[in-house]
Coordinates of C-alpha atoms in Angstrom, one line a residue:
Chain W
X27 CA 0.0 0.0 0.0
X28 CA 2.6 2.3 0.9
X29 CA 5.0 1.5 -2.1
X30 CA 2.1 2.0 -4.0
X31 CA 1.4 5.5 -2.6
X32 CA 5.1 6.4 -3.3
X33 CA 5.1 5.0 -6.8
X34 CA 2.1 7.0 -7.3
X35 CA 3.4 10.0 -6.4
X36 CA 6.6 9.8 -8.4
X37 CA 3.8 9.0 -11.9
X38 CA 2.5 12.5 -10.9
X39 CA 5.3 14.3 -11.0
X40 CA 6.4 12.7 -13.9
X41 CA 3.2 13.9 -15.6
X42 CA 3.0 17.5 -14.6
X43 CA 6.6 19.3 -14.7
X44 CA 7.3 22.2 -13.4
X45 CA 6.1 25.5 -14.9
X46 CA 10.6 26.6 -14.7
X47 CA 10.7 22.8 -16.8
X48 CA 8.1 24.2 -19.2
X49 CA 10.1 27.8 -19.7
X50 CA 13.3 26.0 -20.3
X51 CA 11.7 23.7 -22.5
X52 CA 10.0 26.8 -24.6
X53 CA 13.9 28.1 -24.2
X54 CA 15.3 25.2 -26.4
X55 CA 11.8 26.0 -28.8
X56 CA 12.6 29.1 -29.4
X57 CA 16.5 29.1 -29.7
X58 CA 15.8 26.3 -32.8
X59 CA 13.2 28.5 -34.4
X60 CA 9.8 26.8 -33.2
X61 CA 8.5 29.4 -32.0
X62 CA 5.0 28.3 -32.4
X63 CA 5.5 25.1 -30.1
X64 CA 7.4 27.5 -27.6
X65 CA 4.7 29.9 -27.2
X66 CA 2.5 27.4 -26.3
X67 CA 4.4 25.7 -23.6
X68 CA 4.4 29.3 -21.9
X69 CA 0.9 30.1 -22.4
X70 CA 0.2 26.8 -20.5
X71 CA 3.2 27.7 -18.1
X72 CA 1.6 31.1 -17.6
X73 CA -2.3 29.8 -17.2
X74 CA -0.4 27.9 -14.1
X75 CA 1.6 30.6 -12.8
X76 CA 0.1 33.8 -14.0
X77 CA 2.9 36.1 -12.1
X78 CA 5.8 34.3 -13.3
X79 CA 8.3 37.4 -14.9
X80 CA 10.7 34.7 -16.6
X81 CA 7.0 33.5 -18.7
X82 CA 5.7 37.0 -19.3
X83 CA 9.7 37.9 -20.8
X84 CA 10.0 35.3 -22.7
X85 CA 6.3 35.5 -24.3
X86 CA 7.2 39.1 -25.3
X87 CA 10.3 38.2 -26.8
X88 CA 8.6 35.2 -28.8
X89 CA 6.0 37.8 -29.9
X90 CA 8.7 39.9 -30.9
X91 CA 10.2 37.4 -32.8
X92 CA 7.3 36.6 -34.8
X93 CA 6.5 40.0 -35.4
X94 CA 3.5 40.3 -33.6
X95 CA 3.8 43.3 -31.8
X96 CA 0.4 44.0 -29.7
X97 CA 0.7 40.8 -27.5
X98 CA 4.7 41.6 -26.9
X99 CA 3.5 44.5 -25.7
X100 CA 0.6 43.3 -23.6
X101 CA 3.3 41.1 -21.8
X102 CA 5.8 43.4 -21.5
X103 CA 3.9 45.6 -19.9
X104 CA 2.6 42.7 -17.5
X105 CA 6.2 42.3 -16.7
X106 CA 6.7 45.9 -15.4
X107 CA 3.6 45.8 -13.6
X108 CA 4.9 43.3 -11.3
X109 CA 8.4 44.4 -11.5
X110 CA 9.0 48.4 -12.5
X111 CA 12.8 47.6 -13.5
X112 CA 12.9 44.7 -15.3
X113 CA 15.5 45.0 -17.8
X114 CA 14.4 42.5 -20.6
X115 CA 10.7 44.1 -20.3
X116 CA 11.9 47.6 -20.7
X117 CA 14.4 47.0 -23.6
X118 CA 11.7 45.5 -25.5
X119 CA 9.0 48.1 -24.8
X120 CA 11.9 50.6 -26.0
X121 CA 12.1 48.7 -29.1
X122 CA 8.4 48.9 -29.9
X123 CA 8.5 52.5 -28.5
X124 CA 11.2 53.2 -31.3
X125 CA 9.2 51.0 -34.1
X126 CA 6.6 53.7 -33.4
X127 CA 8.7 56.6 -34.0
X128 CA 8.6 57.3 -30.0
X129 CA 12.2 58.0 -29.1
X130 CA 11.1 60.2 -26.2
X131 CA 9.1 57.1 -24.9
X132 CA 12.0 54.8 -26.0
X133 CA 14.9 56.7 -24.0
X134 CA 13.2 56.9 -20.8
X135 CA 12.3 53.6 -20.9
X136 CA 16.4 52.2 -21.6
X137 CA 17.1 55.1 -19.2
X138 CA 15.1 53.3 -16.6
X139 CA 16.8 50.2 -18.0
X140 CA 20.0 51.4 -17.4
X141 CA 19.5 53.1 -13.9
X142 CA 18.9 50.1 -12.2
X143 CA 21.4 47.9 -14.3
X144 CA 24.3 50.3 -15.8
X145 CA 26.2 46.7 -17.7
X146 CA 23.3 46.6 -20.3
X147 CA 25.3 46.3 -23.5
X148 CA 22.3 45.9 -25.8
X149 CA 20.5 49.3 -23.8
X150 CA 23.4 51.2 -23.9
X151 CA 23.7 50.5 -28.1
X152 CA 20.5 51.6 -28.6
X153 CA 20.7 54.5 -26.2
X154 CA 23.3 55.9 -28.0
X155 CA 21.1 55.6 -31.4
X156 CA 18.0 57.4 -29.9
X157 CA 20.1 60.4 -28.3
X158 CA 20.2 63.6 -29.9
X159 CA 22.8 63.9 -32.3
X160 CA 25.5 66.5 -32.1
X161 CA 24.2 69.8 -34.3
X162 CA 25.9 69.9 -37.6
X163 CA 29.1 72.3 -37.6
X164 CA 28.0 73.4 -41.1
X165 CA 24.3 72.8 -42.1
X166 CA 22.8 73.2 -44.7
X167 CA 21.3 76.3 -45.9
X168 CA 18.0 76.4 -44.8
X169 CA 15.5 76.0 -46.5
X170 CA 18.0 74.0 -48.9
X171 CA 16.8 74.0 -52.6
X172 CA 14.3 72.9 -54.1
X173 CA 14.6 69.5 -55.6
X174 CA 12.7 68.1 -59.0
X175 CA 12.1 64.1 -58.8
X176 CA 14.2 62.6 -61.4
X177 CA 12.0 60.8 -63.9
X178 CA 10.7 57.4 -63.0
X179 CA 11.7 58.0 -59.0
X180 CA 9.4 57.2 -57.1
X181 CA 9.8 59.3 -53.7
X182 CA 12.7 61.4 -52.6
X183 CA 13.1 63.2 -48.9
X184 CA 16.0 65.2 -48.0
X185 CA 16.0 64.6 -44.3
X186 CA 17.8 66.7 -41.4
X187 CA 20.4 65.4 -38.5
X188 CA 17.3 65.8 -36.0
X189 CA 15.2 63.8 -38.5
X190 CA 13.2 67.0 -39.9
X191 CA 12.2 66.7 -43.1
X192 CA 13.5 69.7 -45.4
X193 CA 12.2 68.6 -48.8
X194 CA 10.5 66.0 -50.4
X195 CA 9.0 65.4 -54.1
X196 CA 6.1 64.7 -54.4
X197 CA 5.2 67.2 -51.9
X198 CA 2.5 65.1 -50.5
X199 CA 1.7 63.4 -46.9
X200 CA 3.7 60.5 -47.4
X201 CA 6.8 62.8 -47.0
X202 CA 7.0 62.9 -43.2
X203 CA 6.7 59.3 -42.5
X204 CA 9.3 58.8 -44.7
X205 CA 11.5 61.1 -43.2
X206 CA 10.9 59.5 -40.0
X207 CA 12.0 55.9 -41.3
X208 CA 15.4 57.9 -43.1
X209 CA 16.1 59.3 -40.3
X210 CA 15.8 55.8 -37.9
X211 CA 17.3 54.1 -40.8
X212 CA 20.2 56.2 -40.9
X213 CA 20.6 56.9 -37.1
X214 CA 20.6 52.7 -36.2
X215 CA 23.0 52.2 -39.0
X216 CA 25.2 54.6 -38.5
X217 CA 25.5 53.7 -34.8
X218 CA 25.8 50.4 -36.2
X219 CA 28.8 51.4 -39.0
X220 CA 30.7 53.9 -35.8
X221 CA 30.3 51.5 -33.0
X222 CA 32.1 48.5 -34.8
X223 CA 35.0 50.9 -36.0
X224 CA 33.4 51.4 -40.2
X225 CA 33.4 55.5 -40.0
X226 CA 30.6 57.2 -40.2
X227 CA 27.6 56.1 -42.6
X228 CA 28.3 57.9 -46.4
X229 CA 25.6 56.0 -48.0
X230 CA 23.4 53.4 -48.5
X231 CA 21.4 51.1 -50.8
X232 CA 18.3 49.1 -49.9
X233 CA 16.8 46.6 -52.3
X234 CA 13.1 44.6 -52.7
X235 CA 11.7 42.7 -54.9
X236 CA 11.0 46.4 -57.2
X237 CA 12.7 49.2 -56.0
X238 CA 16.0 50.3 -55.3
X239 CA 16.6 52.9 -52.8
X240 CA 20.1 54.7 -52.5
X241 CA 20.6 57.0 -49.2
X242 CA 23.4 59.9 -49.3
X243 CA 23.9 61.6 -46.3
X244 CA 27.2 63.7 -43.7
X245 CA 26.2 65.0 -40.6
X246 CA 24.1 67.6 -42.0
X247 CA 21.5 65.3 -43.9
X248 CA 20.4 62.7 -45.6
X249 CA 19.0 62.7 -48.8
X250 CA 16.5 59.5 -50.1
X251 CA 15.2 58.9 -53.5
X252 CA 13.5 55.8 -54.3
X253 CA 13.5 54.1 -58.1
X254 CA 12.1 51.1 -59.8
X255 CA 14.3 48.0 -59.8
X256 CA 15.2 48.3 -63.5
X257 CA 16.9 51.3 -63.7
X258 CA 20.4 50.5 -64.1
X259 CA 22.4 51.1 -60.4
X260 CA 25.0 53.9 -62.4
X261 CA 22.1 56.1 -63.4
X262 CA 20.4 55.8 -60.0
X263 CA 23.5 56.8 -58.3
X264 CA 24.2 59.8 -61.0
X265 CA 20.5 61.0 -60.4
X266 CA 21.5 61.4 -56.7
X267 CA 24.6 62.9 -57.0
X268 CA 23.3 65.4 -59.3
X269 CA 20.3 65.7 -56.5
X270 CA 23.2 66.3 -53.2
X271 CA 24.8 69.3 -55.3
X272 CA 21.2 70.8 -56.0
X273 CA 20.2 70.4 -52.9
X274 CA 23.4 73.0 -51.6
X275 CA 25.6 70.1 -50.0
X276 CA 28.3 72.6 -48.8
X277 CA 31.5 70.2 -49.7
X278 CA 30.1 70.6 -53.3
X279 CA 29.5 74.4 -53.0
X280 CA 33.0 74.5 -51.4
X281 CA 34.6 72.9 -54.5
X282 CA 32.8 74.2 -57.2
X283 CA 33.9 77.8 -55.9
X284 CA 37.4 76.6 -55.5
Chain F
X13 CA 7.0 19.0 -33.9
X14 CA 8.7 18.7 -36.8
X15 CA 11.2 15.5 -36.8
X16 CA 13.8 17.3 -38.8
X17 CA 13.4 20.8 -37.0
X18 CA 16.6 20.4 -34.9
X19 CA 18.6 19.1 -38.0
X20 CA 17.2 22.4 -39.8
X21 CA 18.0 24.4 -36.6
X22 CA 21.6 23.1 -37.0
X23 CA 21.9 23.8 -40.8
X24 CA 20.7 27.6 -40.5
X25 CA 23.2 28.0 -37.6
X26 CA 25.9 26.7 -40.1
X27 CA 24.7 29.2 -43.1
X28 CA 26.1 32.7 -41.9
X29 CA 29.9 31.3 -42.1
X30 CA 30.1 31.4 -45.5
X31 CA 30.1 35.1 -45.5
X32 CA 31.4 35.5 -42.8
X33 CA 34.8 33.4 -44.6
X34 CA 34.8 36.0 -47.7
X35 CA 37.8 38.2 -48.8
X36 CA 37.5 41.5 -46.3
X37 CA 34.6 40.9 -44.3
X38 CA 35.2 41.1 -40.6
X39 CA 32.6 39.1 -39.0
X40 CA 28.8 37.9 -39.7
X41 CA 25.8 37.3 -37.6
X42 CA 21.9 35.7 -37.5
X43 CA 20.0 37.4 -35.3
X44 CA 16.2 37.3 -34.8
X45 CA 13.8 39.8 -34.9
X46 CA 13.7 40.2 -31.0
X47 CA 17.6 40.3 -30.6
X48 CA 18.4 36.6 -30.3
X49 CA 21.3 35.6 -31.9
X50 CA 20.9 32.7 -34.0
X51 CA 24.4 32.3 -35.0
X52 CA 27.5 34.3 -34.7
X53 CA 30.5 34.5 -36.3
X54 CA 32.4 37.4 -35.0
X55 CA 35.9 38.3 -33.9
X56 CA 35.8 38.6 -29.7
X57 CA 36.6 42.4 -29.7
X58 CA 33.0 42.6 -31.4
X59 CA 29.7 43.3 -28.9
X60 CA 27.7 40.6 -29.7
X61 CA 25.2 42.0 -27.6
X62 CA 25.4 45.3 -29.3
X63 CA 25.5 44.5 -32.3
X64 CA 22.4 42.2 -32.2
X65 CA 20.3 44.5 -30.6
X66 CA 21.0 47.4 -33.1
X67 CA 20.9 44.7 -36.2
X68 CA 17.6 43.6 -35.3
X69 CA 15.9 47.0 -34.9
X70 CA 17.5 47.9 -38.2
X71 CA 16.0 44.9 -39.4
X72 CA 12.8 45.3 -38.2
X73 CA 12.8 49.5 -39.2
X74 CA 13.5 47.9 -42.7
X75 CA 11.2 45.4 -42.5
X76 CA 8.1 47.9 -41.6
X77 CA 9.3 50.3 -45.1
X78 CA 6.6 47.7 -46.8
X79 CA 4.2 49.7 -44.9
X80 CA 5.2 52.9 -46.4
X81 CA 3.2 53.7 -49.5
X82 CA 4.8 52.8 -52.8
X83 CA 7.5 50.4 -50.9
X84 CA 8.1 46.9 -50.9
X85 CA 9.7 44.5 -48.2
X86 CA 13.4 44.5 -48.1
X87 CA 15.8 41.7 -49.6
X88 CA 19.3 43.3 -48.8
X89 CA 20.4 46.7 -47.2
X90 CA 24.2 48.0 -47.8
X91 CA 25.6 50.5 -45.8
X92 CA 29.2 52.3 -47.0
X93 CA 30.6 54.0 -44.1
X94 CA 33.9 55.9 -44.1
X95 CA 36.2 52.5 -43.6
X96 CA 34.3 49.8 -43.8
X97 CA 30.1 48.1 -45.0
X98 CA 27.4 46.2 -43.1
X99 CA 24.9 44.4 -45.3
X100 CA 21.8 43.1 -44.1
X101 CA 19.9 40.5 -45.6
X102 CA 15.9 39.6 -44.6
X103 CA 14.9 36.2 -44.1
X104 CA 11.3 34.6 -42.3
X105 CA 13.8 33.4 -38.8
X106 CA 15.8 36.9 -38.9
X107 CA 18.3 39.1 -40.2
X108 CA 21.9 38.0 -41.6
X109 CA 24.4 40.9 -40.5
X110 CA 28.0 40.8 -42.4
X111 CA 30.4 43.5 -41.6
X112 CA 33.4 43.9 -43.7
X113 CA 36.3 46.5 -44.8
X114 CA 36.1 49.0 -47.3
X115 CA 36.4 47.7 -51.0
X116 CA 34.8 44.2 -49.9
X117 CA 31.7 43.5 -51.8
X118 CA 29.8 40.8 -49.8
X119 CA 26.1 42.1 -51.2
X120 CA 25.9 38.9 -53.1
X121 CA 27.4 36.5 -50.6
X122 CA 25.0 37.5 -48.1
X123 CA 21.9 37.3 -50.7
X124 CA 22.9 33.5 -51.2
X125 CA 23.5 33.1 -47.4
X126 CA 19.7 34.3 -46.5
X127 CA 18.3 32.6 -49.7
X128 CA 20.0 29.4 -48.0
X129 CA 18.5 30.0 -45.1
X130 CA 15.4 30.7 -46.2
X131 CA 15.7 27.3 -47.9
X132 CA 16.7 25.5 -45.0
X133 CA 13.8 26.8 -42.8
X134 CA 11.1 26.5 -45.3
X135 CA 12.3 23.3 -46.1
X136 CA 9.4 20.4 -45.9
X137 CA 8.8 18.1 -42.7
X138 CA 9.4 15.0 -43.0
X139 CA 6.9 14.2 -39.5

């Protein structure tokens, strides 16, 4: 009777592991891509220990991971509720914060990040990124000139260091949101290209399946034009050439006065 | 669960080296969209951390350009700075980061490395 009670007891355990077993298991799910199986094991984890920070984390980060950004930031935000200074939790509302085109939002959350734990290598990067850069030491004149959209582009913005847009062609709404994503863009790469020793970002070319979109930019701007795929990449990069020196990049001013 | 899944795991893990091997370039890296690196291939004076976390935002600012009017989603990014280039490449699991020295063109390595990855994820189950 009593071996029996034991043996039963060691059957139980064996059947229900621990919600810790479940997140590790999820773990080894998501570090081989399945993230599908590993976000169920913590939703049942979580349905058994609703307050667990390590579930609520890793659930955000799995939601991050499969792009699905309203539910990582449901549990992220469950995370800080039970725990203000989280690291992992704020880091990842940062991200979403900067996704949105919040850097306020996203600094003060790594700041809060970074108060409480100062050795946060992957805050401290993207810190740096959402700072202020330092003002140009010679900007452009302002307002620069205005720029025609070579034929067949598709969408150019000339952007400024604090990510104000300056000119764009066509001069419609879609201008600003652009600007915002050139201005990210260039900001995360060029903290990217200057933290790992590259110099500082010159430009840039970003291909899909049918455009082609070449970034030129110094410290005083960046300037985005947007073509169709076909257009051969010499022209493309003539067209925004031609497009820096109309728009009064000083280092051309300086030489063609030389 | 897929019965090949951690064979496939181990095959993407594999896939950034090849890059990462080519004249000039300095290092490569898989990292997810959430900052997990998948795979990593970098000299030790490198931040992983850092780098990861900046590569995957990139990714994902790149990624969200599809919902810009008149853009698509992004196959490869290259980015010249004054001494040296970082290319990005978009796959379904992440983002395949290559640094490299000035004068290395690595656009086309890394476009076979995420197409081979791409591969290698998609690939059937055999469960």
């Amino acid at each position: 009777m009593k071996i029996r009670r034991l043996l039963g007891t060691v059957a139980r355990r064996k059947r229900a592991p621990s919600t810790m077993a479940m997140f590790r298991a999820a773990s080894r799910h998501r570090d081989a891509g399945r993230l599908g199986e590993a976000l169920t094991l913590v939703t049942r984890a979580l349905a058994a220990e609703p307050n667990s920070i390590t579930g609520h984390v890793l659930a955000g980060n799995l939601y991050v991971a499969a792009r699905d950004m309203a539910p990582a930031r449901s549990a992220f935000e469950h995370v800080l509720a039970l725990d203000p200074h989280q690291p992992r939790a704020l880091l990842g509302l940062g991200r979403i914060a900067l996704e949105e085109n919040d850097a306020g939002a996203c600094r003060v959350l790594l700041e809060r990040a970074l108060d409480r734990y100062p050795d946060f290598p992957e805050a401290q990067a993207l810190l740096e990124v959402v700072e202020s850069p330092a003002p140009a030491s010679i900007p452009f004149a302002v307002p620069p000139a205005p720029l025609v959209l070579p034929r067949r582009a598709r969408q150019l913005v000339l952007v400024g260091p604090d990510g104000a847009l300056l000119r764009a062609a066509p001069p419609d709404s879609r201008g600003e949101g652009a600007a915002q994503h050139v201005h990210r863009v260039s900001r995360l790469a060029g903290g990217i290209l200057g933290r790992f020793g590259l110099g500082a970002l010159r430009d840039a070319v970003v291909e899909s399946a049918y455009e082609t979109t070449l970034l030129k930019c110094d410290e005083r701007a960046t300037l985005c034009v947007t073509f169709p795929i076909d257009i051969p990449r010499e022209t493309v990069w003539s067209e925004v050439e031609r497009l820096w020196a109309a728009a009064g990049a000083p280092d051309y001013i300086e030489s063609r006065d030389s | 669960m897929s019965a090949d899944t951690p064979r496939r795991a181990h095959d993407v893990r594999a896939l950034p080296r090849a890059p990462a091997e080519a004249e000039g370039v300095c290092g490569a890296l898989l990292v997810a969209p959430d900052g997990l690196v998948i795979a990593s291939h970098l000299p030790e004076s490198v931040s992983v951390e850092a780098l990861s976390a900046l590569a995957a935002t990139l990714g994902r600012e790149l990624e969200l350009r599809a919902a810009l009017p008149g853009h698509g989603p992004f196959v490869t990014a290259r980015f010249a700075g004054e001494t040296g280039t970082m290319i990005l490449g978009a796959t379904a699991i992440g983002f395949v980061v290559v640094l490299a020295r000035a004068g290395a063109d690595v656009t086309d390595d890394v476009r076979v490395a995420a197409a081979a990855i791409e591969r290698a994820w998609r690939r059937p189950s055999l469960a």
